[in-house]
PDB file of C-alpha atoms and ligand atoms in Angstrom:
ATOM      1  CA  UNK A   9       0.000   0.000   0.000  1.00 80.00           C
ATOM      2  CA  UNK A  10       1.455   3.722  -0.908  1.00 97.00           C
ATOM      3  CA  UNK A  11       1.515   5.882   1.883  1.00 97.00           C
ATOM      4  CA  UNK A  12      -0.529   9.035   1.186  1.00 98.00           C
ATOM      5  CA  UNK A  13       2.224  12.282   1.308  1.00 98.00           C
ATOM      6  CA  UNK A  14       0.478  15.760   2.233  1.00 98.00           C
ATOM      7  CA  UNK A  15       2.656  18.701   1.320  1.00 99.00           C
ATOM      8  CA  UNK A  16       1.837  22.301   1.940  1.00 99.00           C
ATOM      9  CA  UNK A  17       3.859  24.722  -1.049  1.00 98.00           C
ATOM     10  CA  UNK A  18       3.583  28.098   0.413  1.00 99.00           C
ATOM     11  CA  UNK A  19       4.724  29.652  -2.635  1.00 98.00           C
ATOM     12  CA  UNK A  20       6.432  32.983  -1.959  1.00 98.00           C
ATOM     13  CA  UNK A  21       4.911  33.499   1.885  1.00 98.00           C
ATOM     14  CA  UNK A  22       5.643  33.615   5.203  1.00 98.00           C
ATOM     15  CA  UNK A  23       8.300  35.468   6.920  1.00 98.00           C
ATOM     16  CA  UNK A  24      10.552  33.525   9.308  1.00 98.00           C
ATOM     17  CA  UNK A  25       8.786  35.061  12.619  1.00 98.00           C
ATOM     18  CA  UNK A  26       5.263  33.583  10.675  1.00 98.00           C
ATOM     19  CA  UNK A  27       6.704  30.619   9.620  1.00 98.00           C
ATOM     20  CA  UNK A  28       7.819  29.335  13.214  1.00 98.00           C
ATOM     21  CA  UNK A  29       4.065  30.692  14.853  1.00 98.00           C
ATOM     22  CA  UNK A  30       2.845  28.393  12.247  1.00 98.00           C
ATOM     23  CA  UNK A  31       4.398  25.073  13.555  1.00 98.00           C
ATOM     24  CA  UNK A  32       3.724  26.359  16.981  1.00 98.00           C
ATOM     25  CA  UNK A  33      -0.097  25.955  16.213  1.00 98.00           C
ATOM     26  CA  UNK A  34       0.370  23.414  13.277  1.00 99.00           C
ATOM     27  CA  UNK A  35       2.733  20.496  14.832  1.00 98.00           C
ATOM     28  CA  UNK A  36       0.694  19.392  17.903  1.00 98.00           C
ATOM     29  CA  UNK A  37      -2.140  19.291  15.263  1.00 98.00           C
ATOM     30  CA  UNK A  38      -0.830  16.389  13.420  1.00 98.00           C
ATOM     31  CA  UNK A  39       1.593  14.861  15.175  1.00 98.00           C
ATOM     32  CA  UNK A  40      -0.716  11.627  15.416  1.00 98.00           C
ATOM     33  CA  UNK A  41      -0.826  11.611  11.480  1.00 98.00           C
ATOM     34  CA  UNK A  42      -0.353   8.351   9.605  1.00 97.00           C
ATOM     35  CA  UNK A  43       0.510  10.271   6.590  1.00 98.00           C
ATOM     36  CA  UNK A  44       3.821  12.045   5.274  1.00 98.00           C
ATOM     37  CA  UNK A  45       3.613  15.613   6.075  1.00 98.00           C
ATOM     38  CA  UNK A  46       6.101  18.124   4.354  1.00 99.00           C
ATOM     39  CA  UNK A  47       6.208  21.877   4.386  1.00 99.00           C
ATOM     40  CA  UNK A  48       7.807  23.414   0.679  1.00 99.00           C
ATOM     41  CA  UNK A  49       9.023  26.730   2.087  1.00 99.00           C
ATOM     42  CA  UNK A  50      10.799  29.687   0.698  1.00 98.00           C
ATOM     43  CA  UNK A  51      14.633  29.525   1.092  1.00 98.00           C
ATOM     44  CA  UNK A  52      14.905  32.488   3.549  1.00 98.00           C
ATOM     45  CA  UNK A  53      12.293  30.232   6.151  1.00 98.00           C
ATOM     46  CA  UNK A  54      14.304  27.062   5.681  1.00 98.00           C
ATOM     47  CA  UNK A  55      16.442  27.455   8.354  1.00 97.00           C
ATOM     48  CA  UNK A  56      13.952  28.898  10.990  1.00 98.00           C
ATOM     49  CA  UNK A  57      11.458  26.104   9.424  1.00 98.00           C
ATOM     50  CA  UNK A  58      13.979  23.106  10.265  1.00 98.00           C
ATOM     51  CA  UNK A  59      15.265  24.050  13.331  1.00 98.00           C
ATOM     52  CA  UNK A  60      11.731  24.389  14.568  1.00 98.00           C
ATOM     53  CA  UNK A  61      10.362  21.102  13.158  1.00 98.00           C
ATOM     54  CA  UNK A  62      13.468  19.196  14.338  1.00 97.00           C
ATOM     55  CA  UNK A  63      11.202  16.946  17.158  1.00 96.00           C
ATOM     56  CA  UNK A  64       8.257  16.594  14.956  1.00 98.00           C
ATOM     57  CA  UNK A  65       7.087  14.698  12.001  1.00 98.00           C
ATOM     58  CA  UNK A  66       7.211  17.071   9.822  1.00 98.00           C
ATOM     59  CA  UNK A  67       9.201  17.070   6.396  1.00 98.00           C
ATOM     60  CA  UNK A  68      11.008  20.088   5.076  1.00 98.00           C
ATOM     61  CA  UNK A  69      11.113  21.151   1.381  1.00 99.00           C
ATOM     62  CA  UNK A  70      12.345  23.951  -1.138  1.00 99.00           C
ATOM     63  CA  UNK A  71      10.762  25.116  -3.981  1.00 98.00           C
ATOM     64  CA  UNK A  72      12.834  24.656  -6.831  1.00 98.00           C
ATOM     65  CA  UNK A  73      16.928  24.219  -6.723  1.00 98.00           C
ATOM     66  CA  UNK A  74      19.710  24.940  -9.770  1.00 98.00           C
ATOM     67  CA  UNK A  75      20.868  21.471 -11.380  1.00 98.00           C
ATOM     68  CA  UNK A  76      24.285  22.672 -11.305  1.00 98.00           C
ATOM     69  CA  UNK A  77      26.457  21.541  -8.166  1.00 94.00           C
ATOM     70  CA  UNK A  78      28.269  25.014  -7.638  1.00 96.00           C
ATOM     71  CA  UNK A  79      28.999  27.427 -10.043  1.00 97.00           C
ATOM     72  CA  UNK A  80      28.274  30.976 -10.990  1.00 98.00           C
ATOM     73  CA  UNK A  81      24.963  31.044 -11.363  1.00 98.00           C
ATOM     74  CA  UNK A  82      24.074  34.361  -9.654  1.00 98.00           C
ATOM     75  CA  UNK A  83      21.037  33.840  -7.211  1.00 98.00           C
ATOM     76  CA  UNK A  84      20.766  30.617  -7.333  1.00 98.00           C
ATOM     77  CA  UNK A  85      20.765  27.793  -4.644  1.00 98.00           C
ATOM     78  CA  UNK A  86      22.084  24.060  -5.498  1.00 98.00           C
ATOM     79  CA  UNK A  87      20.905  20.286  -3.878  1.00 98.00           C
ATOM     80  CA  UNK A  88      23.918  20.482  -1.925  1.00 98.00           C
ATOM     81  CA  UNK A  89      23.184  23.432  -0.118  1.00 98.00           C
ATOM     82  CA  UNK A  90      19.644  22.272   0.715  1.00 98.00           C
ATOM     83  CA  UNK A  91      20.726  18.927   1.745  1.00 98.00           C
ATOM     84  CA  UNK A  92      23.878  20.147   3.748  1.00 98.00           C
ATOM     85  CA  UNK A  93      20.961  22.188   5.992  1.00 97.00           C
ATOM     86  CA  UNK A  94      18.410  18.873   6.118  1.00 97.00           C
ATOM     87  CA  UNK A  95      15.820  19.529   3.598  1.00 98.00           C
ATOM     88  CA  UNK A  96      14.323  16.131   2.326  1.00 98.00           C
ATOM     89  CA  UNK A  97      12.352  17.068  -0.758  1.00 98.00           C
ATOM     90  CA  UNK A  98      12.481  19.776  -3.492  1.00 99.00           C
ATOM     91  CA  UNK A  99       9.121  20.933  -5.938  1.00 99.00           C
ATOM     92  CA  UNK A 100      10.767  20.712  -9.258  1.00 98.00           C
ATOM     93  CA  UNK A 101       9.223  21.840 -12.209  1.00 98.00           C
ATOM     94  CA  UNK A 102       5.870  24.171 -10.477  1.00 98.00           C
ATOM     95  CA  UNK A 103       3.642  25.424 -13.436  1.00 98.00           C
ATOM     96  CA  UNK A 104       4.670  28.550 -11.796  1.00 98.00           C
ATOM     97  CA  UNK A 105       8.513  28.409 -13.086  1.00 98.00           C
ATOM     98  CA  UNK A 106       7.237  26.456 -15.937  1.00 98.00           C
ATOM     99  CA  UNK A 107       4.936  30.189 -16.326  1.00 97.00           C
ATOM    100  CA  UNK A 108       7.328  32.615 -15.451  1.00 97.00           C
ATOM    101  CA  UNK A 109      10.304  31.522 -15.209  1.00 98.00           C
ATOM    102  CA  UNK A 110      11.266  30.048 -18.160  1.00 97.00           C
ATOM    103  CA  UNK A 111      11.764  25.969 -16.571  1.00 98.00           C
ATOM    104  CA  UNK A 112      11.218  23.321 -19.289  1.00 98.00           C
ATOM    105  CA  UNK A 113      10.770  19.894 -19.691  1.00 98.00           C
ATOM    106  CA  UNK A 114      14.822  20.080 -19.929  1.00 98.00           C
ATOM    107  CA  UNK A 115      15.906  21.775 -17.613  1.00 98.00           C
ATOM    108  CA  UNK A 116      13.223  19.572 -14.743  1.00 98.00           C
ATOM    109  CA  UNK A 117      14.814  16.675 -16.014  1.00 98.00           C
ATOM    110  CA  UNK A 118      18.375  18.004 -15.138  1.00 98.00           C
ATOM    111  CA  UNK A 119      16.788  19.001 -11.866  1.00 98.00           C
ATOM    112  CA  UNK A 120      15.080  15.472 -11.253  1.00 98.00           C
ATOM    113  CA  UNK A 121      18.486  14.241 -11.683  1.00 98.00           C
ATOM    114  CA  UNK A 122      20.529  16.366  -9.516  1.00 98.00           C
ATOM    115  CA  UNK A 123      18.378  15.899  -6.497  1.00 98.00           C
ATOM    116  CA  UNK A 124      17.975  12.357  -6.644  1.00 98.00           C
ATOM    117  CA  UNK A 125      22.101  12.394  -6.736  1.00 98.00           C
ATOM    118  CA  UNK A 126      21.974  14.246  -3.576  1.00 98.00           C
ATOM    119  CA  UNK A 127      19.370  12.437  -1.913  1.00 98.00           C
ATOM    120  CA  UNK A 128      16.924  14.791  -2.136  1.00 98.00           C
ATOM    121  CA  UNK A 129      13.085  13.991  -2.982  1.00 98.00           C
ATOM    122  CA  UNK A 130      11.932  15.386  -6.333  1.00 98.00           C
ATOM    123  CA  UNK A 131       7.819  16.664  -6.305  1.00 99.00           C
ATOM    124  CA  UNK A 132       7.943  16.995 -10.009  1.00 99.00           C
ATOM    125  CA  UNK A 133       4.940  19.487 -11.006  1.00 98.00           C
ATOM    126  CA  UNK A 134       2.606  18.434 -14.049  1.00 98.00           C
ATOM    127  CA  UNK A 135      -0.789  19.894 -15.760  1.00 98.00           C
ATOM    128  CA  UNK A 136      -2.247  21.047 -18.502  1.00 97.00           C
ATOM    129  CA  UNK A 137      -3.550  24.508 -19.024  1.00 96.00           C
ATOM    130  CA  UNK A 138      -7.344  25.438 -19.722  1.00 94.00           C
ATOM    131  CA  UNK A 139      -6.985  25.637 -23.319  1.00 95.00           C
ATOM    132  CA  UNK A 140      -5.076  22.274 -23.100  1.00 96.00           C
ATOM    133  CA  UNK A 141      -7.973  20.281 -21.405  1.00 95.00           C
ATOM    134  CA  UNK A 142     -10.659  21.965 -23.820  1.00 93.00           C
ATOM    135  CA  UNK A 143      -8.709  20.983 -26.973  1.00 96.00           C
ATOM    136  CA  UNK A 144      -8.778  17.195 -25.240  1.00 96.00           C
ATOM    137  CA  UNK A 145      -4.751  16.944 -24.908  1.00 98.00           C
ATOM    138  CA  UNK A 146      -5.148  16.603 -21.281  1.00 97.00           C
ATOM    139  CA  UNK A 147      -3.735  13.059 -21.292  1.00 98.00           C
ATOM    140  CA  UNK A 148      -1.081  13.737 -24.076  1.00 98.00           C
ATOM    141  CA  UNK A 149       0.411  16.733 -21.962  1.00 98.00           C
ATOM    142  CA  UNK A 150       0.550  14.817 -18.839  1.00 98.00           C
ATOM    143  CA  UNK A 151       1.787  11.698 -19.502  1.00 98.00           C
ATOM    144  CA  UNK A 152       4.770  13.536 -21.991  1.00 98.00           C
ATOM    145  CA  UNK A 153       5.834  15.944 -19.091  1.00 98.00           C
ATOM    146  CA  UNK A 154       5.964  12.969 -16.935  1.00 98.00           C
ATOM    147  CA  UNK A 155       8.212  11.016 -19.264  1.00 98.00           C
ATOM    148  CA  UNK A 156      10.509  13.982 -20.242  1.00 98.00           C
ATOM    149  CA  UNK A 157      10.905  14.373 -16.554  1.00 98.00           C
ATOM    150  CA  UNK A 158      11.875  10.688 -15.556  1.00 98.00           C
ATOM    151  CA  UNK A 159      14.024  10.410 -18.652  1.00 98.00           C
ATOM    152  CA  UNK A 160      17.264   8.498 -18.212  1.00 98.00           C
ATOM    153  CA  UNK A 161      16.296   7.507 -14.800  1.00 98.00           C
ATOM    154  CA  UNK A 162      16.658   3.715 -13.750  1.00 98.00           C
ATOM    155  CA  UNK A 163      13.738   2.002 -11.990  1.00 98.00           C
ATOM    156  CA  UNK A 164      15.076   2.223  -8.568  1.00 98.00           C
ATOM    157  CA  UNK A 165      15.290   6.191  -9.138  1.00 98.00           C
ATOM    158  CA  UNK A 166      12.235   6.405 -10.642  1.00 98.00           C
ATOM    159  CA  UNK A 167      10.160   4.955  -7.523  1.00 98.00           C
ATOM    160  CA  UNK A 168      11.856   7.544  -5.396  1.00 98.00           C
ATOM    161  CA  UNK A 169      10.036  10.625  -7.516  1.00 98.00           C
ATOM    162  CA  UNK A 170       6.731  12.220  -5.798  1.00 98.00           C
ATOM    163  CA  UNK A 171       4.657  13.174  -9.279  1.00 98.00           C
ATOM    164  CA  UNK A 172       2.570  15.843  -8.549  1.00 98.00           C
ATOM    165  CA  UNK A 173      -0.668  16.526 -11.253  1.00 98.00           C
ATOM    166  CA  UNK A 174      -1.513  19.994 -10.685  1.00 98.00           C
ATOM    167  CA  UNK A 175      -3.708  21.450 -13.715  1.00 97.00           C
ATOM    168  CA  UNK A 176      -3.013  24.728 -14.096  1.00 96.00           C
ATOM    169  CA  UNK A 177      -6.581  26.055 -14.278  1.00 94.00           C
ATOM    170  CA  UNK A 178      -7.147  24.505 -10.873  1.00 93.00           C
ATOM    171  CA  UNK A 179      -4.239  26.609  -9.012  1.00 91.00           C
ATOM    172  CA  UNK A 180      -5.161  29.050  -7.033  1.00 89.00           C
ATOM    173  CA  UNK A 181      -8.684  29.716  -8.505  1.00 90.00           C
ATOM    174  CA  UNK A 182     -10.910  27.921  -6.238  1.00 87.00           C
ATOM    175  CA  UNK A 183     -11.916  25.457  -9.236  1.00 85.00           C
ATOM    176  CA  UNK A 184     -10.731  21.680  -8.423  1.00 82.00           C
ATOM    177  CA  UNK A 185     -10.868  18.970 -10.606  1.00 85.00           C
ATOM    178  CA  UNK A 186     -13.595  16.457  -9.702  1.00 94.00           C
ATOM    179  CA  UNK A 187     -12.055  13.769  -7.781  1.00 96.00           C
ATOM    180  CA  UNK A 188     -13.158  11.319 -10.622  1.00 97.00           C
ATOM    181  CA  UNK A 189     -11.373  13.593 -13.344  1.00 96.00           C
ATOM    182  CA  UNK A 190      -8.352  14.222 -10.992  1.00 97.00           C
ATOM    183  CA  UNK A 191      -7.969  10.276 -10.735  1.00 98.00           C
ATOM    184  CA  UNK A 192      -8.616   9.473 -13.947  1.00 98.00           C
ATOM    185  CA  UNK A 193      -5.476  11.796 -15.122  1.00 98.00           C
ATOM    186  CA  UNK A 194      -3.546  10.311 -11.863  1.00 98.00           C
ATOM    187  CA  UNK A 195      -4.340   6.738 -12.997  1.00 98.00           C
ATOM    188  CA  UNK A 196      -3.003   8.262 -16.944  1.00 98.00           C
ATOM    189  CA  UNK A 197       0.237   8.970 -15.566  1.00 98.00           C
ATOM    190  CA  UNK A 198       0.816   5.876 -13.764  1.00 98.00           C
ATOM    191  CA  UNK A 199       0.082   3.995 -17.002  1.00 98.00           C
ATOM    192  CA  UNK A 200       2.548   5.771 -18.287  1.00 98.00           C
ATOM    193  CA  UNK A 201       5.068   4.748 -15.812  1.00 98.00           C
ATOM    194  CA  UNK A 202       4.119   1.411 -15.797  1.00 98.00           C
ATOM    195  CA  UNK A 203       4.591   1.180 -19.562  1.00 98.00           C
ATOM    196  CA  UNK A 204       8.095   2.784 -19.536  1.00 98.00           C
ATOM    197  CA  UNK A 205       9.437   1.518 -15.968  1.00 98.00           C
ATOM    198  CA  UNK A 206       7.233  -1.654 -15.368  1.00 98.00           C
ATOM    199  CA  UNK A 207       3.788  -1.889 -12.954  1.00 98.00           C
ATOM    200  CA  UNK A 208       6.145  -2.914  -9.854  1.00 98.00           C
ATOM    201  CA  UNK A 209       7.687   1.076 -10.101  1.00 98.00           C
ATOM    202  CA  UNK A 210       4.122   2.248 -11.041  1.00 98.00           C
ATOM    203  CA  UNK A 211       2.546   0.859  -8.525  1.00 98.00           C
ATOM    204  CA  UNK A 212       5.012   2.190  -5.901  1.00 98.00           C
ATOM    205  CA  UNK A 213       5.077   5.929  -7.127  1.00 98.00           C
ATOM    206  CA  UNK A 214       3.370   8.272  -5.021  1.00 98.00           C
ATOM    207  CA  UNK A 215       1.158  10.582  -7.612  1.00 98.00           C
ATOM    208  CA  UNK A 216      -0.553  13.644  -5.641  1.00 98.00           C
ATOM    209  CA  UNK A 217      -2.897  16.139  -6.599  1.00 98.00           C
ATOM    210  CA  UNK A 218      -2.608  19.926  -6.661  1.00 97.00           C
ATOM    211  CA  UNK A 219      -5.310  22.466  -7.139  1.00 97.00           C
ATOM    212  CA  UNK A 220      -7.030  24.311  -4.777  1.00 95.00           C
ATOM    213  CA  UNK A 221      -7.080  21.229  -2.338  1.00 97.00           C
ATOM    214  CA  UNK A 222      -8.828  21.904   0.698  1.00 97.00           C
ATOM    215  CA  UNK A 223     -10.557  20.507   4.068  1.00 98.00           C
ATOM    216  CA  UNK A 224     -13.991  20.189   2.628  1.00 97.00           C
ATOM    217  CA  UNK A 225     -12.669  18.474  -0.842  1.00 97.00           C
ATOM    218  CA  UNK A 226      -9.235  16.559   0.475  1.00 98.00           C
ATOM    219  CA  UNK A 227     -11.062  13.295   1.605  1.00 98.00           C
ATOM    220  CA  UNK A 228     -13.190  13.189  -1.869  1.00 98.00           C
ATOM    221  CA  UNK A 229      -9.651  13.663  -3.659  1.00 98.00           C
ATOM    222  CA  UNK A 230      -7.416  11.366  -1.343  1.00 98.00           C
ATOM    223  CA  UNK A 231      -9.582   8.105  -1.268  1.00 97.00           C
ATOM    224  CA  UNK A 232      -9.549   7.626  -4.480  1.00 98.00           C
ATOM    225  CA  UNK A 233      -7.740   4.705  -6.252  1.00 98.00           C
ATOM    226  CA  UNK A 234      -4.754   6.414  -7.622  1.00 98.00           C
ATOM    227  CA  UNK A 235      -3.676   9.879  -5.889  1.00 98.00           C
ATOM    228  CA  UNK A 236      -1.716   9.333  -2.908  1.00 98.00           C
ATOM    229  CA  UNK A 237      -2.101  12.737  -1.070  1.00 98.00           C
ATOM    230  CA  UNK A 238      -1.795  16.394  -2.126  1.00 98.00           C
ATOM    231  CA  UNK A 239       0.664  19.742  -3.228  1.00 98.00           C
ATOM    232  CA  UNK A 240      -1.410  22.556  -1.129  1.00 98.00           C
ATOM    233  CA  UNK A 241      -0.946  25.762  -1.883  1.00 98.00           C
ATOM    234  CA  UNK A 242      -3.251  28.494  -0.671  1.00 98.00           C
ATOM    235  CA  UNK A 243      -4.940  25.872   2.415  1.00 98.00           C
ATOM    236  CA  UNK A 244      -1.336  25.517   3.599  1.00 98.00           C
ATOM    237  CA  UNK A 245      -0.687  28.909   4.847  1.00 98.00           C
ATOM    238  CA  UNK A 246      -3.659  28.479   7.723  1.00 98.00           C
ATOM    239  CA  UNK A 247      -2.234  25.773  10.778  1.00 98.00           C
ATOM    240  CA  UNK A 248      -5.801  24.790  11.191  1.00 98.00           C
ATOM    241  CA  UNK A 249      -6.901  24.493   8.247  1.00 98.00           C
ATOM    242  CA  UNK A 250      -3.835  22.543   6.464  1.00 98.00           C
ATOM    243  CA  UNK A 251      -3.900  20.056   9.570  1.00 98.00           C
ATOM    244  CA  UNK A 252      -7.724  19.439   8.621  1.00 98.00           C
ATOM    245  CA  UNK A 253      -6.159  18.231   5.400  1.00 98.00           C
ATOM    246  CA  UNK A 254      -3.258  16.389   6.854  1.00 98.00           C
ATOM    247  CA  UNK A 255      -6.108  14.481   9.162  1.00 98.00           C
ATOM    248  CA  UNK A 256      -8.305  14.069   6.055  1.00 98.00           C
ATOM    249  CA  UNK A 257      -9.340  10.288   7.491  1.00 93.00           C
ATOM    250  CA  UNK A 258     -10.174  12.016  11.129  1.00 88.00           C
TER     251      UNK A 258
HETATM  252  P1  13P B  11      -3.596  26.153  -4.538  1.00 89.70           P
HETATM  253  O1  13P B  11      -3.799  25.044  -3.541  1.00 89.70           O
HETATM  254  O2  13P B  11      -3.490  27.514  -3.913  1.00 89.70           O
HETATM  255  O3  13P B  11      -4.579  26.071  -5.665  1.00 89.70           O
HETATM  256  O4  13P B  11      -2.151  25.901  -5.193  1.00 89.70           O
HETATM  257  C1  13P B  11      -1.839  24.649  -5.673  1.00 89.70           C
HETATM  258  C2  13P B  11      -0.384  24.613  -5.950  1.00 89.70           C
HETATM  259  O5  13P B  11       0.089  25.247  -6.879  1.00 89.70           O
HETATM  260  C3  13P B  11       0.472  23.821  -5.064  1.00 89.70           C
HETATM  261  O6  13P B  11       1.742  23.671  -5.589  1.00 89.70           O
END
């Protein structure tokens, strides 16, 4: 059985002095949690958001990472440097970056790569756009990011990747995909695994879903056959409210 994995993205939020009130009130909430519980914070909270974690079971994540080990890459921050502080996971690939700041299929796959060498969990963002899902390429589009993402990884790296479908007209807008719809892409991109990398690594990779997941829809979404969990963004900012979603099964 997958585990379900509930990670909160706050996207560019949170000062340090709001980031540790927020585990003050948030940790006690779900300590008793089955489920994998990560926090995707901005770099300047990392710190702050590990030290103040460090006797809880919560996870601790970054938002995106350079492929590059070191380097001169002005501004940016490398899986080294996050691992050397503690952080488990990474988002790679957020239709965010894809958005605005210029990340392809390419350069996700470099990414993928670079953090699995350091031992650092990949969330690897994919989703079609509105226009996308009314022209029907839904499918298509996921199941081609997901591949260009995984390329050139062996089977044993491959089960270590967190996929997260997040459909871009779902983020942030307060629309959600039905839970039927959601799973029925979820279940399109483990195919697609399992045609590549065999059903043994399908059936082990933990697929969430992302798109304006909240308390009232996150038990619909999460008992479903295929998604294993959730990427919150906007319901992770509130304590109470993200640890309603954490305790989905409560
Ligand atoms: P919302 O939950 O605010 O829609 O954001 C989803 C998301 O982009 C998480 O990565």
């Amino acid at each position: 059985m997958r585990k379900k994995v509930i990670a909160g993205n706050w996207k560019m939020n949170m000062l340090p002095n709001e980031a540790i009130e927020f585990i003050q009130e948030f940790a006690p909430l779900v300590k008793d949690t089955q489920n994998e519980v990560i926090l995707c914070v901005p770099y300047t909270d990392l710190f702050y958001v590990l030290l103040n974690t460090q006797d809880t079971n919560i996870k601790v994540g970054a938002q995106n990472m350079h492929w590059e080990e070191n380097g001169a890459y002005t501004g940016e921050v490398s899986a080294k440097m996050l691992k050397s502080i503690g952080v488990k996971y990474v988002i790679i690939g957020h239709s965010e970056r894809r958005a605005y700041f210029a990340e392809t299929d390419e350069t996700v796959n470099k990414k993928v790569k670079t953090a699995l060498e350091n031992e650092l969990t990949p969330i690897v963002c994919v989703g079609e756009t509105l226009e996308q899902r009314e022209q029907g390429l839904t499918k298509d589009i996921i199941t081609n990011q997901t591949k260009l993402a995984l390329d050139g990884l062996d089977e044993s790296q491959v089960e270590k990747v967190i996929i997260a479908y997040e459909p871009i007209w779902a983020i942030g807008t307060g629309k959600t995909a039905t839970s039927e719809d959601a799973n029925d892409s979820v279940k399109a991109i483990r195919e697609e695994i399992s045609k590549i990398y065999g059903q043994n690594v399908a059936n082990r990779v933990i697929i969430q879903y992302g798109g304006s997941v909240k308390s009232s829809n996150a038990k619909e979404l999460f008992t479903t056959s295929d998604i294993d969990g959730g990427l919150v963004g906007g319901a992770s900012l509130k304590a109470e409210e993200f640890a309603k979603i954490v305790n989905y099964e409560l």
